[in-house]
Tab-separated table of C-alpha atoms in Angstrom:
chain	number	residue	atom	x	y	z
A	1	MET	CA	-10.461	-298.270	26.923
A	2	ARG	CA	-11.184	-299.826	30.315
A	3	THR	CA	-8.714	-301.998	32.095
A	4	TRP	CA	-10.014	-305.044	33.878
A	5	MET	CA	-8.877	-307.807	36.271
A	6	ARG	CA	-10.284	-310.892	37.929
A	7	ALA	CA	-9.704	-313.216	40.728
A	8	VAL	CA	-7.803	-316.393	39.868
A	9	PRO	CA	-9.560	-319.453	41.201
A	10	VAL	CA	-6.300	-321.432	41.700
A	11	ALA	CA	-5.215	-319.194	44.552
A	12	ALA	CA	-7.908	-318.111	46.910
A	13	GLY	CA	-8.197	-314.389	47.092
A	14	ALA	CA	-5.396	-313.761	44.553
A	15	LEU	CA	-5.957	-310.832	42.137
A	16	VAL	CA	-4.254	-310.483	38.802
A	17	LEU	CA	-4.123	-307.229	36.916
A	18	ALA	CA	-4.369	-308.403	33.295
A	19	VAL	CA	-5.762	-307.887	29.872
A	20	GLY	CA	-6.028	-311.603	29.165
A	21	LEU	CA	-7.390	-314.478	31.236
A	22	ALA	CA	-5.344	-317.287	32.663
A	23	GLY	CA	-7.356	-320.448	32.664
A	24	CYS	CA	-7.702	-322.946	35.401
A	25	SER	CA	-8.160	-326.529	34.381
A	26	GLU	CA	-8.936	-329.535	36.582
A	27	SER	CA	-6.002	-331.294	34.938
A	28	GLY	CA	-3.602	-328.753	36.410
A	29	SER	CA	-1.516	-329.291	39.463
A	30	GLY	CA	-3.239	-326.558	41.496
A	31	LYS	CA	-6.678	-327.091	43.073
A	32	ARG	CA	-9.153	-324.194	42.916
A	33	ARG	CA	-10.750	-322.879	46.032
A	34	GLY	CA	-13.415	-325.162	47.301
A	35	SER	CA	-12.272	-328.060	45.088
A	36	SER	CA	-11.749	-331.554	46.536
A	37	GLY	CA	-9.911	-332.748	43.376
A	38	SER	CA	-11.648	-334.299	40.477
A	39	HIS	CA	-15.262	-333.400	40.242
A	40	SER	CA	-18.262	-335.107	38.705
A	41	SER	CA	-21.277	-333.028	37.885
A	42	HIS	CA	-23.455	-336.143	37.804
A	43	SER	CA	-23.177	-337.311	41.460
A	44	GLY	CA	-25.542	-334.645	42.812
A	45	ALA	CA	-24.107	-335.155	46.287
A	46	GLY	CA	-20.987	-334.497	48.270
A	47	ALA	CA	-19.136	-336.903	50.441
A	48	SER	CA	-21.553	-336.293	53.335
A	49	GLY	CA	-24.507	-337.125	51.160
A	50	GLU	CA	-25.639	-333.468	50.902
A	51	LYS	CA	-27.081	-332.210	47.661
A	52	THR	CA	-24.558	-330.298	45.600
A	53	THR	CA	-26.181	-330.226	42.110
A	54	TYR	CA	-29.145	-328.067	41.303
A	55	ARG	CA	-31.217	-326.967	38.392
A	56	LEU	CA	-31.050	-323.367	37.236
A	57	GLY	CA	-33.785	-321.579	39.281
A	58	GLU	CA	-33.251	-323.710	42.330
A	59	THR	CA	-31.997	-321.938	45.451
A	60	SER	CA	-28.756	-322.770	47.276
A	61	PRO	CA	-28.815	-323.731	50.979
A	62	GLU	CA	-28.168	-320.773	53.258
A	63	GLN	CA	-24.558	-319.586	53.080
A	64	GLU	CA	-22.687	-317.829	55.927
A	65	SER	CA	-20.926	-314.569	55.290
A	66	SER	CA	-17.169	-314.746	55.249
A	67	MET	CA	-16.770	-311.001	55.821
A	68	GLN	CA	-15.941	-309.841	59.315
A	69	LYS	CA	-18.306	-306.850	59.168
A	70	SER	CA	-21.250	-309.183	58.508
A	71	ALA	CA	-20.002	-312.338	60.242
A	72	ASP	CA	-23.379	-313.467	61.432
A	73	ALA	CA	-25.222	-312.932	58.144
A	74	LYS	CA	-26.775	-315.691	56.096
A	75	TYR	CA	-27.973	-315.577	52.508
A	76	THR	CA	-28.940	-317.715	49.538
A	77	VAL	CA	-27.905	-317.580	45.845
A	78	THR	CA	-30.216	-318.564	42.973
A	79	PRO	CA	-28.652	-318.660	39.565
A	80	THR	CA	-31.691	-318.343	37.199
A	81	LYS	CA	-30.318	-317.976	33.643
A	82	VAL	CA	-27.110	-318.297	31.759
A	83	ARG	CA	-26.496	-316.924	28.311
A	84	MET	CA	-23.450	-317.018	26.092
A	85	GLY	CA	-22.357	-313.672	24.756
A	86	THR	CA	-20.780	-313.009	21.365
A	87	LYS	CA	-17.549	-311.655	19.830
A	88	ALA	CA	-19.574	-308.549	18.926
A	89	ASP	CA	-20.440	-308.149	22.683
A	90	MET	CA	-16.704	-308.210	23.430
A	91	ASP	CA	-15.891	-305.781	20.702
A	92	ASN	CA	-18.430	-303.299	21.925
A	93	SER	CA	-17.651	-303.664	25.695
A	94	GLY	CA	-14.994	-300.945	25.788
A	95	LEU	CA	-12.481	-303.414	27.248
A	96	LYS	CA	-8.793	-303.291	26.377
A	97	LYS	CA	-7.836	-306.463	24.511
A	98	ASP	CA	-4.726	-308.616	24.662
A	99	ASP	CA	-4.499	-311.574	22.289
A	100	LYS	CA	-1.682	-313.346	24.105
A	101	ASP	CA	-4.267	-315.511	25.940
A	102	GLY	CA	-6.515	-315.891	22.918
A	103	PRO	CA	-9.904	-314.353	22.138
A	104	LYS	CA	-12.559	-314.117	24.904
A	105	ILE	CA	-16.299	-313.956	24.971
A	106	PRO	CA	-18.649	-313.088	27.803
A	107	VAL	CA	-20.982	-315.306	29.707
A	108	TYR	CA	-23.912	-313.634	31.380
A	109	VAL	CA	-25.311	-315.109	34.670
A	110	TRP	CA	-28.512	-313.862	36.108
A	111	SER	CA	-28.931	-314.548	39.821
A	112	THR	CA	-31.191	-313.710	42.720
A	113	LEU	CA	-29.413	-312.883	45.935
A	114	THR	CA	-31.523	-313.160	49.091
A	115	HIS	CA	-30.430	-311.946	52.591
A	116	LYS	CA	-31.897	-314.305	55.153
A	117	SER	CA	-30.731	-313.133	58.565
A	118	GLY	CA	-28.052	-311.237	60.465
A	119	LYS	CA	-26.298	-307.974	59.707
A	120	PRO	CA	-26.769	-306.280	56.285
A	121	MET	CA	-24.477	-307.389	53.436
A	122	GLU	CA	-23.197	-305.729	50.359
A	123	LEU	CA	-24.312	-307.447	47.086
A	124	GLY	CA	-20.689	-307.814	45.996
A	125	ASP	CA	-20.037	-310.015	49.050
A	126	MET	CA	-23.064	-312.266	48.355
A	127	ASP	CA	-22.044	-313.305	44.764
A	128	ASN	CA	-18.272	-313.178	45.269
A	129	ASP	CA	-17.985	-317.026	45.179
A	130	LEU	CA	-19.789	-317.621	41.988
A	131	VAL	CA	-17.659	-319.293	39.287
A	132	ILE	CA	-18.250	-320.300	35.615
A	133	ARG	CA	-16.999	-323.789	34.721
A	134	THR	CA	-16.488	-324.376	30.992
A	135	ASN	CA	-16.898	-327.500	28.930
A	136	ALA	CA	-13.079	-327.748	28.876
A	137	GLY	CA	-12.922	-327.778	32.735
A	138	GLN	CA	-11.642	-324.167	32.973
A	139	ARG	CA	-12.971	-322.128	35.848
A	140	THR	CA	-13.155	-318.354	36.017
A	141	ARG	CA	-14.539	-315.783	38.435
A	142	ALA	CA	-16.544	-312.705	37.577
A	143	LEU	CA	-14.947	-309.868	35.617
A	144	ILE	CA	-13.768	-306.908	37.651
A	145	VAL	CA	-13.262	-303.631	35.825
A	146	LEU	CA	-10.737	-301.222	37.318
A	147	MET	CA	-11.655	-298.068	35.437
A	148	GLY	CA	-15.170	-297.315	34.472
A	149	GLU	CA	-17.595	-300.073	33.552
A	150	ALA	CA	-17.742	-302.633	30.771
A	151	LYS	CA	-20.851	-302.319	28.617
A	152	TRP	CA	-22.893	-305.475	28.004
A	153	PRO	CA	-26.244	-305.800	26.222
A	154	ASP	CA	-29.089	-306.453	28.726
A	155	CYS	CA	-26.612	-306.987	31.512
A	156	PRO	CA	-26.009	-303.880	33.561
A	157	ALA	CA	-23.232	-303.894	36.154
A	158	PRO	CA	-24.602	-304.781	39.623
A	159	GLN	CA	-24.426	-302.261	42.416
A	160	ASN	CA	-21.843	-304.225	44.460
A	161	SER	CA	-21.747	-301.803	47.278
A	162	LYS	CA	-25.513	-301.782	47.793
A	163	GLN	CA	-26.482	-303.226	51.252
A	164	VAL	CA	-29.289	-305.572	51.669
A	165	GLY	CA	-30.859	-306.664	54.971
A	166	PRO	CA	-32.942	-309.634	56.211
A	167	GLY	CA	-35.799	-310.500	53.809
A	168	GLN	CA	-34.489	-308.359	50.988
A	169	SER	CA	-33.712	-309.797	47.531
A	170	GLU	CA	-31.854	-308.382	44.487
A	171	ASN	CA	-31.826	-309.712	40.904
A	172	ILE	CA	-28.429	-309.110	39.216
A	173	CYS	CA	-26.571	-309.975	36.135
A	174	THR	CA	-22.850	-310.877	36.314
A	175	ALA	CA	-20.444	-311.149	33.346
A	176	PHE	CA	-17.609	-313.697	33.139
A	177	LEU	CA	-15.069	-313.991	30.288
A	178	ILE	CA	-14.114	-317.405	28.925
A	179	PRO	CA	-12.147	-318.525	25.833
A	180	GLU	CA	-14.089	-317.963	22.639
A	181	SER	CA	-13.642	-321.711	21.689
A	182	GLN	CA	-15.395	-322.896	24.934
A	183	LYS	CA	-18.903	-322.896	26.326
A	184	ALA	CA	-20.307	-322.514	29.799
A	185	ALA	CA	-20.987	-325.859	31.388
A	186	ALA	CA	-22.079	-324.892	34.908
A	187	VAL	CA	-22.349	-322.134	37.377
A	188	GLU	CA	-20.536	-323.060	40.611
A	189	LEU	CA	-20.633	-321.654	44.126
A	190	THR	CA	-17.321	-322.257	45.941
A	191	ARG	CA	-17.533	-322.918	49.709
A	192	GLY	CA	-14.022	-322.655	51.044
A	193	PHE	CA	-11.308	-325.304	50.989
A	194	THR	CA	-13.129	-328.156	52.767
A	195	LYS	CA	-16.535	-328.315	51.130
A	196	LYS	CA	-17.469	-329.415	47.634
A	197	PRO	CA	-18.855	-326.571	45.559
A	198	LEU	CA	-22.449	-326.314	44.627
A	199	GLU	CA	-23.290	-326.358	40.926
A	200	TRP	CA	-25.998	-325.458	38.429
A	201	PRO	CA	-25.294	-327.285	35.070
A	202	VAL	CA	-25.971	-325.250	31.871
A	203	GLU	CA	-27.842	-326.840	28.991
A	204	ASN	CA	-26.278	-325.683	25.683
């Protein structure tokens, strides 16, 4: 069996070694990275009037790299498709299970990552801020597998260490785990502590 962990959205940069997911709800006392409190997916704009809600297939504004080694780099993220996985996908993934947090199912997000300018960046740094928000308000970051790779149908693990330079694009699929009783409501792109996240609502 493979052991996995993920970053917890409540604490920026925190990593938890686990076999079950700890949820993050808007009703909780902690605010996730990039959140400005309660969030409406219908406003379409942040406090400054900028557009923050997009359709799947629409490209984000240019983002600046938060990594020191590529500090001057800019890139865009385009979530193109979201698909709910199944219990069978989870059973066949090879991941170790722990029922204390309840059963999980995968959510697959296909995205196009495009390097726009500056130093080359690793793919794993370009999609690191993607989050899935569920219809229950829980947010989760992408699955990180510590030993080996999880096996998902039609969603190969991205080459996170691959570097891309200006003008280059990569199409990747990323897996997220959410409670089996919930559905994906939106893909979000967090932008630090002070900016409202960008979101791409999912039609179920």
